[in-house]
mmCIF file of C-alpha atoms in Angstrom:
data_model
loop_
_atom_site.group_PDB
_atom_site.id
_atom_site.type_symbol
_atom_site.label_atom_id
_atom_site.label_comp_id
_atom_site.label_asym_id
_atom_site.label_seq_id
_atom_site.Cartn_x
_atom_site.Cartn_y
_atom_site.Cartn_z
ATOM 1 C CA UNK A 1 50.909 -70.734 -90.654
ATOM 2 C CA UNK A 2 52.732 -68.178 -88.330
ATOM 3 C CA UNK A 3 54.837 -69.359 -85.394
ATOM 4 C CA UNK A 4 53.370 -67.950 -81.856
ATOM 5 C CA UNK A 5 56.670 -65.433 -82.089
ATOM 6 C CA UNK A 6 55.223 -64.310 -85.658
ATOM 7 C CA UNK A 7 51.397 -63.988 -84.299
ATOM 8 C CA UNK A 8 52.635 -62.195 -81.048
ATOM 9 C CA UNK A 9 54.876 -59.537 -83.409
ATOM 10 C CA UNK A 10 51.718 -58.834 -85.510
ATOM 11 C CA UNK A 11 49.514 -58.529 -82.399
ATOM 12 C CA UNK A 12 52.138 -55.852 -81.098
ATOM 13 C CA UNK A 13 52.477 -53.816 -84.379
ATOM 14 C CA UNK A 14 48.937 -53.664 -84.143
ATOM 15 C CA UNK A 15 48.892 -52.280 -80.941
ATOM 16 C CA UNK A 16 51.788 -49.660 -81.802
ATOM 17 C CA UNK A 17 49.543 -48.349 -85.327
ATOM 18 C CA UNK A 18 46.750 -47.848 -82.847
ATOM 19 C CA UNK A 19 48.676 -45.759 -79.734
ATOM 20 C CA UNK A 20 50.517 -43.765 -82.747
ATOM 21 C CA UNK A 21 47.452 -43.068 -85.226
ATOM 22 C CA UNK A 22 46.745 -39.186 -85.867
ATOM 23 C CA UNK A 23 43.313 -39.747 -84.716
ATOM 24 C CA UNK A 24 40.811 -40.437 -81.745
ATOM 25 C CA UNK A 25 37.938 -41.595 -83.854
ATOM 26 C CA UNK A 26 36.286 -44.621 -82.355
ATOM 27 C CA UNK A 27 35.718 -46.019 -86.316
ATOM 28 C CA UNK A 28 38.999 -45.124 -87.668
ATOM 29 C CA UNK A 29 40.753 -46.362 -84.795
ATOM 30 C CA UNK A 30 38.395 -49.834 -85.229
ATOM 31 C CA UNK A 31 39.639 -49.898 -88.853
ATOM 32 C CA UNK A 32 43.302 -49.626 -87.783
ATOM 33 C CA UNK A 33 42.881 -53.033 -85.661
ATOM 34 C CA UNK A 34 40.728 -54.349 -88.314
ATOM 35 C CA UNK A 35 37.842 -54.644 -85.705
ATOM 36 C CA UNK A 36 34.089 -54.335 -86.605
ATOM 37 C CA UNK A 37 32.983 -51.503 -84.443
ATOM 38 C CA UNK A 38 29.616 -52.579 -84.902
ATOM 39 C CA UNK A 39 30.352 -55.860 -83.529
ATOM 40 C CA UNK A 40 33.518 -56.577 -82.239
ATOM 41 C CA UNK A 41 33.091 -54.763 -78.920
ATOM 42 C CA UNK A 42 30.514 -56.847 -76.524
ATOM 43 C CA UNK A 43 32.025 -56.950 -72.932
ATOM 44 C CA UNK A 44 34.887 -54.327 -74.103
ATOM 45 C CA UNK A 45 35.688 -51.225 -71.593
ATOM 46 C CA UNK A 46 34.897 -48.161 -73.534
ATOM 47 C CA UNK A 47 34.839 -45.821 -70.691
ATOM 48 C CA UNK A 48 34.809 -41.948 -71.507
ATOM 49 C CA UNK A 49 34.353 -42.727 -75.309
ATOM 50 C CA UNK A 50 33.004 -40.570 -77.908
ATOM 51 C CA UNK A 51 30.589 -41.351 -80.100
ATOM 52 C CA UNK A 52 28.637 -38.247 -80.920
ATOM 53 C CA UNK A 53 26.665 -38.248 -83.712
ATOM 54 C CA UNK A 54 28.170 -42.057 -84.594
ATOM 55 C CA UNK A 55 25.766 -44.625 -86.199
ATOM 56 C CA UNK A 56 25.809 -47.583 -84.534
ATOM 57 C CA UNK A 57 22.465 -48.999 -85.462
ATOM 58 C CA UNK A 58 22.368 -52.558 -84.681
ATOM 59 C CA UNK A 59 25.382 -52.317 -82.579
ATOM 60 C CA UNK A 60 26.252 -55.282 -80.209
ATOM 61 C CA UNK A 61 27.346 -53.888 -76.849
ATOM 62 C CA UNK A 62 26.385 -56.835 -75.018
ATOM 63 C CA UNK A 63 28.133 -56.533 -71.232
ATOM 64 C CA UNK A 64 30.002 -53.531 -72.505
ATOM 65 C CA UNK A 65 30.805 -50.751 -70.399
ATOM 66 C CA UNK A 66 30.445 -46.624 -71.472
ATOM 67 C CA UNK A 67 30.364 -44.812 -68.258
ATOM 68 C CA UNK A 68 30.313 -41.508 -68.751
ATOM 69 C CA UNK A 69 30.891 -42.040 -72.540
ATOM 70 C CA UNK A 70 29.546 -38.999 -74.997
ATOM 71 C CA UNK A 71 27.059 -40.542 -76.843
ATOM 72 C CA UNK A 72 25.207 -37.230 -78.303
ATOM 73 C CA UNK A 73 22.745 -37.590 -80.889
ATOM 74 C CA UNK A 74 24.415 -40.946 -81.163
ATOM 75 C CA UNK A 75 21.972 -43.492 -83.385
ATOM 76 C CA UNK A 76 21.519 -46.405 -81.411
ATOM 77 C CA UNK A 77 18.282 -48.162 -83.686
ATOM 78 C CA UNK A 78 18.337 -51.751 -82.641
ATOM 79 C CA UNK A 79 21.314 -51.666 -80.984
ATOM 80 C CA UNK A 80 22.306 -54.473 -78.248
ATOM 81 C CA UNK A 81 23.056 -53.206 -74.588
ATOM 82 C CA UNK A 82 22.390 -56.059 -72.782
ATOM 83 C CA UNK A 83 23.648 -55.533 -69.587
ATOM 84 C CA UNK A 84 25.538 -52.656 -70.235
ATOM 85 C CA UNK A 85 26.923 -49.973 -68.228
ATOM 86 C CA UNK A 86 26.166 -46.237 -69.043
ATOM 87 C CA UNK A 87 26.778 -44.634 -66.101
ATOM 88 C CA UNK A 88 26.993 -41.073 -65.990
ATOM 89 C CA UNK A 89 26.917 -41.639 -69.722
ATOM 90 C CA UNK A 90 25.017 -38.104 -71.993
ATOM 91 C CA UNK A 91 22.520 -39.583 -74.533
ATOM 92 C CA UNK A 92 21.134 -35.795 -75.216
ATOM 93 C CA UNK A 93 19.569 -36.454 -78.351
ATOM 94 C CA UNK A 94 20.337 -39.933 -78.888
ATOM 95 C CA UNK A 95 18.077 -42.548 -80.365
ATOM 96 C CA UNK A 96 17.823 -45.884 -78.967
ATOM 97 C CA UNK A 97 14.564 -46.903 -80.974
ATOM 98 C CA UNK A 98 13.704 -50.685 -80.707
ATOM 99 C CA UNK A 99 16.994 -51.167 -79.062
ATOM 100 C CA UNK A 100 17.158 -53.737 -76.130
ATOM 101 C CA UNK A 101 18.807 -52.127 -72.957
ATOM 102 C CA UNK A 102 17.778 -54.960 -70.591
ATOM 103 C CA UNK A 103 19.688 -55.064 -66.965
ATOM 104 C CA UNK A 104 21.247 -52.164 -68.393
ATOM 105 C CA UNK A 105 22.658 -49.648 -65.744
ATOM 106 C CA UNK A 106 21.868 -46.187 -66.927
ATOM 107 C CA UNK A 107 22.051 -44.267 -63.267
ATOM 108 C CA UNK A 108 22.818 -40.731 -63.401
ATOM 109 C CA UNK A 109 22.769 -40.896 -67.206
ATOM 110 C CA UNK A 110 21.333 -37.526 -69.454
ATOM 111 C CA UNK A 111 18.989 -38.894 -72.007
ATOM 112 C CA UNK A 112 17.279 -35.417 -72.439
ATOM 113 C CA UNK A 113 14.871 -35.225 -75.516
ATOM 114 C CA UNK A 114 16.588 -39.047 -76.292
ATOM 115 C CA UNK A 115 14.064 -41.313 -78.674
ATOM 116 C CA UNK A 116 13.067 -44.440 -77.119
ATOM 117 C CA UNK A 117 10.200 -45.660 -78.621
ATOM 118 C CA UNK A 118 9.357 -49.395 -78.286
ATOM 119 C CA UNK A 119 13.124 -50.083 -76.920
ATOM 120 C CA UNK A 120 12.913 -52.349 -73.789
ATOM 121 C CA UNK A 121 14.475 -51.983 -70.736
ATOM 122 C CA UNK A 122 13.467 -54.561 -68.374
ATOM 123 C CA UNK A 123 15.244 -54.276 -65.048
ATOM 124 C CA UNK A 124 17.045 -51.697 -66.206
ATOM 125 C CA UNK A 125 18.438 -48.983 -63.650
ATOM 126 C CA UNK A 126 17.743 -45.382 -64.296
ATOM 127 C CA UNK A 127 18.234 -44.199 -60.813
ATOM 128 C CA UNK A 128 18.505 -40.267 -61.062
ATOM 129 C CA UNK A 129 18.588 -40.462 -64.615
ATOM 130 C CA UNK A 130 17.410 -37.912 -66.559
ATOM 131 C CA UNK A 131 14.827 -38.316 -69.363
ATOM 132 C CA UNK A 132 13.046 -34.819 -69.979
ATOM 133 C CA UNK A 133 11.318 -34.611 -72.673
ATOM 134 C CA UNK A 134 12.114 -37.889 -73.813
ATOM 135 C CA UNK A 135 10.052 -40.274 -76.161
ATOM 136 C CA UNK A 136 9.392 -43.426 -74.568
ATOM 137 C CA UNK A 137 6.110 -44.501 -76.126
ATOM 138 C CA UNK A 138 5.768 -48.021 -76.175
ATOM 139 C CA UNK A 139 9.072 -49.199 -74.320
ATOM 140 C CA UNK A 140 8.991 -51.711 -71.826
ATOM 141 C CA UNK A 141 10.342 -51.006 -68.841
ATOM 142 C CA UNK A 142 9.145 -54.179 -66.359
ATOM 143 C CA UNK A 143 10.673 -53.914 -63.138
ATOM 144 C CA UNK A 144 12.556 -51.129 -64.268
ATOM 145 C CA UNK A 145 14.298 -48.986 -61.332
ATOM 146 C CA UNK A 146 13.213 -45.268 -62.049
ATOM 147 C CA UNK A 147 13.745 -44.244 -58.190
ATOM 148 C CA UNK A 148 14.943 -40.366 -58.456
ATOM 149 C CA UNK A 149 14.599 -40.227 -62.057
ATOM 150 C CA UNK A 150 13.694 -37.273 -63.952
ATOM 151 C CA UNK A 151 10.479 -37.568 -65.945
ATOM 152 C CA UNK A 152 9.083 -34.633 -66.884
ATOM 153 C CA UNK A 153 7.617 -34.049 -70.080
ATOM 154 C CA UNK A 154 8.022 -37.283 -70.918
ATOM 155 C CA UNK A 155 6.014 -39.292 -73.080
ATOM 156 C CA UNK A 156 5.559 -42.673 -71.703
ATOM 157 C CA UNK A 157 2.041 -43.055 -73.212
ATOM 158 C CA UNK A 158 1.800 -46.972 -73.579
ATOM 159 C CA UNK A 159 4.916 -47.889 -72.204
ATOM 160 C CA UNK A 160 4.836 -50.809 -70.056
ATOM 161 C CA UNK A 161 5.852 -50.029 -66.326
ATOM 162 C CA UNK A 162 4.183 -52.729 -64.927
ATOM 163 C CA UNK A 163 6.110 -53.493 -61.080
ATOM 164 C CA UNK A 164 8.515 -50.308 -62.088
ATOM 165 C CA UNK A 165 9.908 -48.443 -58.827
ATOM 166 C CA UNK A 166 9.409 -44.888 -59.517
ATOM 167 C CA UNK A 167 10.260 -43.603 -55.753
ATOM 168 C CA UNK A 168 10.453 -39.833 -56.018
ATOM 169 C CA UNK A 169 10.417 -39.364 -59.708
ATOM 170 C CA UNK A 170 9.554 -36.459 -61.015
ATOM 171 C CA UNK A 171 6.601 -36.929 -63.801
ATOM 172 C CA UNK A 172 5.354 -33.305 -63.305
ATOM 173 C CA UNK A 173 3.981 -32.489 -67.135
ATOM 174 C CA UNK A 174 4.477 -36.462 -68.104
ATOM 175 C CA UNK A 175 1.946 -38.294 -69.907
ATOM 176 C CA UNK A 176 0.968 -41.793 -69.436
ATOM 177 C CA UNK A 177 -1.732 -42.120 -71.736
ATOM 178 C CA UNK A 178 -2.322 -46.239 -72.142
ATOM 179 C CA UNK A 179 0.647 -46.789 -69.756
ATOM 180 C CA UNK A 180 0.279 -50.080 -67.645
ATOM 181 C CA UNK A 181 1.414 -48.929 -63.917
ATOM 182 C CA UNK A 182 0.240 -52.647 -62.635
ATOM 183 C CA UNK A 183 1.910 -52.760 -59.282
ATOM 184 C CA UNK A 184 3.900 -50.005 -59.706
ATOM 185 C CA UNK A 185 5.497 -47.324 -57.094
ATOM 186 C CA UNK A 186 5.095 -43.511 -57.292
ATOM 187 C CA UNK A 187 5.034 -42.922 -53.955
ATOM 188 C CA UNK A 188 6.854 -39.644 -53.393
ATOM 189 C CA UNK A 189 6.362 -39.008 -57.035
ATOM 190 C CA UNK A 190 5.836 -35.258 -58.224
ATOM 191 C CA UNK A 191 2.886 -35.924 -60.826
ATOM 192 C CA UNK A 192 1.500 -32.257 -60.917
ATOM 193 C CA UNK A 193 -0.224 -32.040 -64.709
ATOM 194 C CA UNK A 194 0.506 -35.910 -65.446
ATOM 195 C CA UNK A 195 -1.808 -37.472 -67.447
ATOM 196 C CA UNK A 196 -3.179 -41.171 -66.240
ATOM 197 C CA UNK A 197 -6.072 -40.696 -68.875
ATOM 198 C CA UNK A 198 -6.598 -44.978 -70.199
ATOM 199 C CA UNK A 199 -3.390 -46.080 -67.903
ATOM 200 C CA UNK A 200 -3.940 -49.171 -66.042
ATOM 201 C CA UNK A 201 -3.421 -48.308 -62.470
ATOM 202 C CA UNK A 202 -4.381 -52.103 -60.673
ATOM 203 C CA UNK A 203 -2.504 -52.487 -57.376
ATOM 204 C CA UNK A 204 -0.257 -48.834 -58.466
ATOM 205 C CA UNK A 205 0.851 -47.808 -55.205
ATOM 206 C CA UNK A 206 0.506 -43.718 -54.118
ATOM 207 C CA UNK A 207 0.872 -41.595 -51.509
ATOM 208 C CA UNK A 208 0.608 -38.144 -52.645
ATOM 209 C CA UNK A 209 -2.994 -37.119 -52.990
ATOM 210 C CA UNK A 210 -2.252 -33.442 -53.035
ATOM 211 C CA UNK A 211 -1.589 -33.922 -56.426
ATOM 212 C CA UNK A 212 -5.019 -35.166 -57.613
ATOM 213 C CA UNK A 213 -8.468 -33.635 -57.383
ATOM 214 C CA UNK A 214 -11.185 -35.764 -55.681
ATOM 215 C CA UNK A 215 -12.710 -36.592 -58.638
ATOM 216 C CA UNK A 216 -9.200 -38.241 -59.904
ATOM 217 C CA UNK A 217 -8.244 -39.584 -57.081
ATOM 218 C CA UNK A 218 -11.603 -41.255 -57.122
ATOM 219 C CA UNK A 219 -11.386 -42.562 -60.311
ATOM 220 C CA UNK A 220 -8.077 -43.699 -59.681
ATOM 221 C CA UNK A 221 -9.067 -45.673 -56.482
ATOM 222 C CA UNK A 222 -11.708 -47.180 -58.290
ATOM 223 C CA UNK A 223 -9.350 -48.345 -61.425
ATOM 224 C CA UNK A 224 -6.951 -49.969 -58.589
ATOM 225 C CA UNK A 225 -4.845 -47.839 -57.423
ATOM 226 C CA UNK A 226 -3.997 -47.601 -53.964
ATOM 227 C CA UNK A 227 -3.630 -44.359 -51.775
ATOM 228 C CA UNK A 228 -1.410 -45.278 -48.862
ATOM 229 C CA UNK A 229 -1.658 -42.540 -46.180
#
C-alpha cells in the first residue's frame, strides 16, 4: 500500500503528463489520467471544450458544465445531462437522440439542424436558443422554458410541450403535427405557416390572431385554445 507522500507524488506526476502532453484531445488527454471520458466526468467543469465530431453515446454528464463548449456534430445518443450547463454551447449538427437533458440549461445555445428525437428535456431552459431546423419529434419537453427561442422549421410533431413557456418564439415554418400544447404559452409567438394539424391545444394560451385565418382560429378555439386579446 502507498504512504499518503507516495499517493500525493503519483497524483502530481499525473497532473504534470497531462499540462505537458503534445495534445488537446479531450480522449487522449482522458487516457493520460486514466479517466473514462465516458464516465468519469459528472459534475466536472469542462468549459470551452471541444468535442466536435466526438462519440460520447451514453455519456454521463450528470451536473457537468460545457458553456460555450464546441460540441459540433458531436454524438450524444443516450447520453446523461442531467442538470447540465450548455450555455452558449454550438450543437450544429449534433445528435442528442433519446438522451435525457432534464433541468438542463441550454440558453443561448446553437442546436441548428441538431437530432433530438424522443430525448427529454423537462424543465429544461432554452431561452434564446436556437433550434432551426432541428428534429425534435417525440421529445418531451414539460415545462420546458422556450421563451425567445428560435423554432423555425422545426419539427416538433409529437413532442410533448405540455405547460412549455414559448413567450416570443419564433415557430414561423414549424410543425406541430400530434404535439400536446396543454397549457402552454405562445403568446407573442411568430407562428406564420406552423402547422397545429392533430396538436392538442386544451387551455394553450394565444394572443396573436393575425396569424390564423378565421376558420383556424375557430377550430382552434373550439379544440381549447384560448385567444387572449
Amino acid at each position: 500500500m502507498m504512504t499518503k507522500d507516495q499517493t500525493l507524488q503519483t497524483l502530481l506526476d499525473l497532473i504534470e503528463q497531462v499540462k505537458s502532453a503534445d495534445t488537446d484531445d479531450f480522449f487522449a488527454l482522458a487516457n493520460i489520467a486514466n479517466l473514462n471520458p465516458l464516465r468519469d466526468f459528472s459534475e466536472s467543469n469542462l468549459t470551452g471544450i471541444d468535442l466536435r465530431s466526438k462519440n460520447m453515446t451514453k455519456a454521463d454528464l450528470i451536473e457537468a458544465t460545457l458553456v460555450g463548449a464546441s460540441l459540433i456534430s458531436t454524438n450524444f445518443t443516450e447520453a446523461r445531462l442531467i442538470s447540465s450547463n450548455l450555455t452558449q454551447a454550438n450543437l450544429t449538427d449534433a445528435t442528442l437522440t433519446g438522451a435525457s437533458l432534464i433541468n438542463a440549461n441550454l440558453s443561448g445555445a446553437v442546436l441548428v439542424n441538431a437530432t433530438l428525437d424522443s430525448a427529454n428535456l423537462t424543465g429544461a431552459i432554452l431561452t434564446d436558443a436556437k433550434l432551426t431546423y432541428a428534429d425534435v419529434r417525440r421529445s418531451i419537453l414539460t415545462s420546458a422554458d422556450l421563451n425567445g427561442t428560435k423554432l423555425s422549421e422545426t419539427n416538433l410533431s409529437y413532442a410533448n410541450l405540455k405547460r412549455a413557456h414559448l413567450i416570443n418564439a419564433d415557430l414561423s415554418g414549424a410543425s406541430l403535427y400530434g404535439a400536446d400544447l396543454t397549457g402552454a404559452d405562445l403568446r407573442g409567438a411568430v407562428l406564420s405557416d406552423t402547422d397545429f394539424v392533430g396538436a392538442n391545444v386544451e387551455r394553450t394560451r394565444f394572443n396573436e390572431p393575425r396569424w390564423f385565418s378565421r376558420e383556424t382560429k375557430r377550430d382552434l378555439t373550439q379544440r381549447g385554445a384560448i385567444f387572449e386579446v
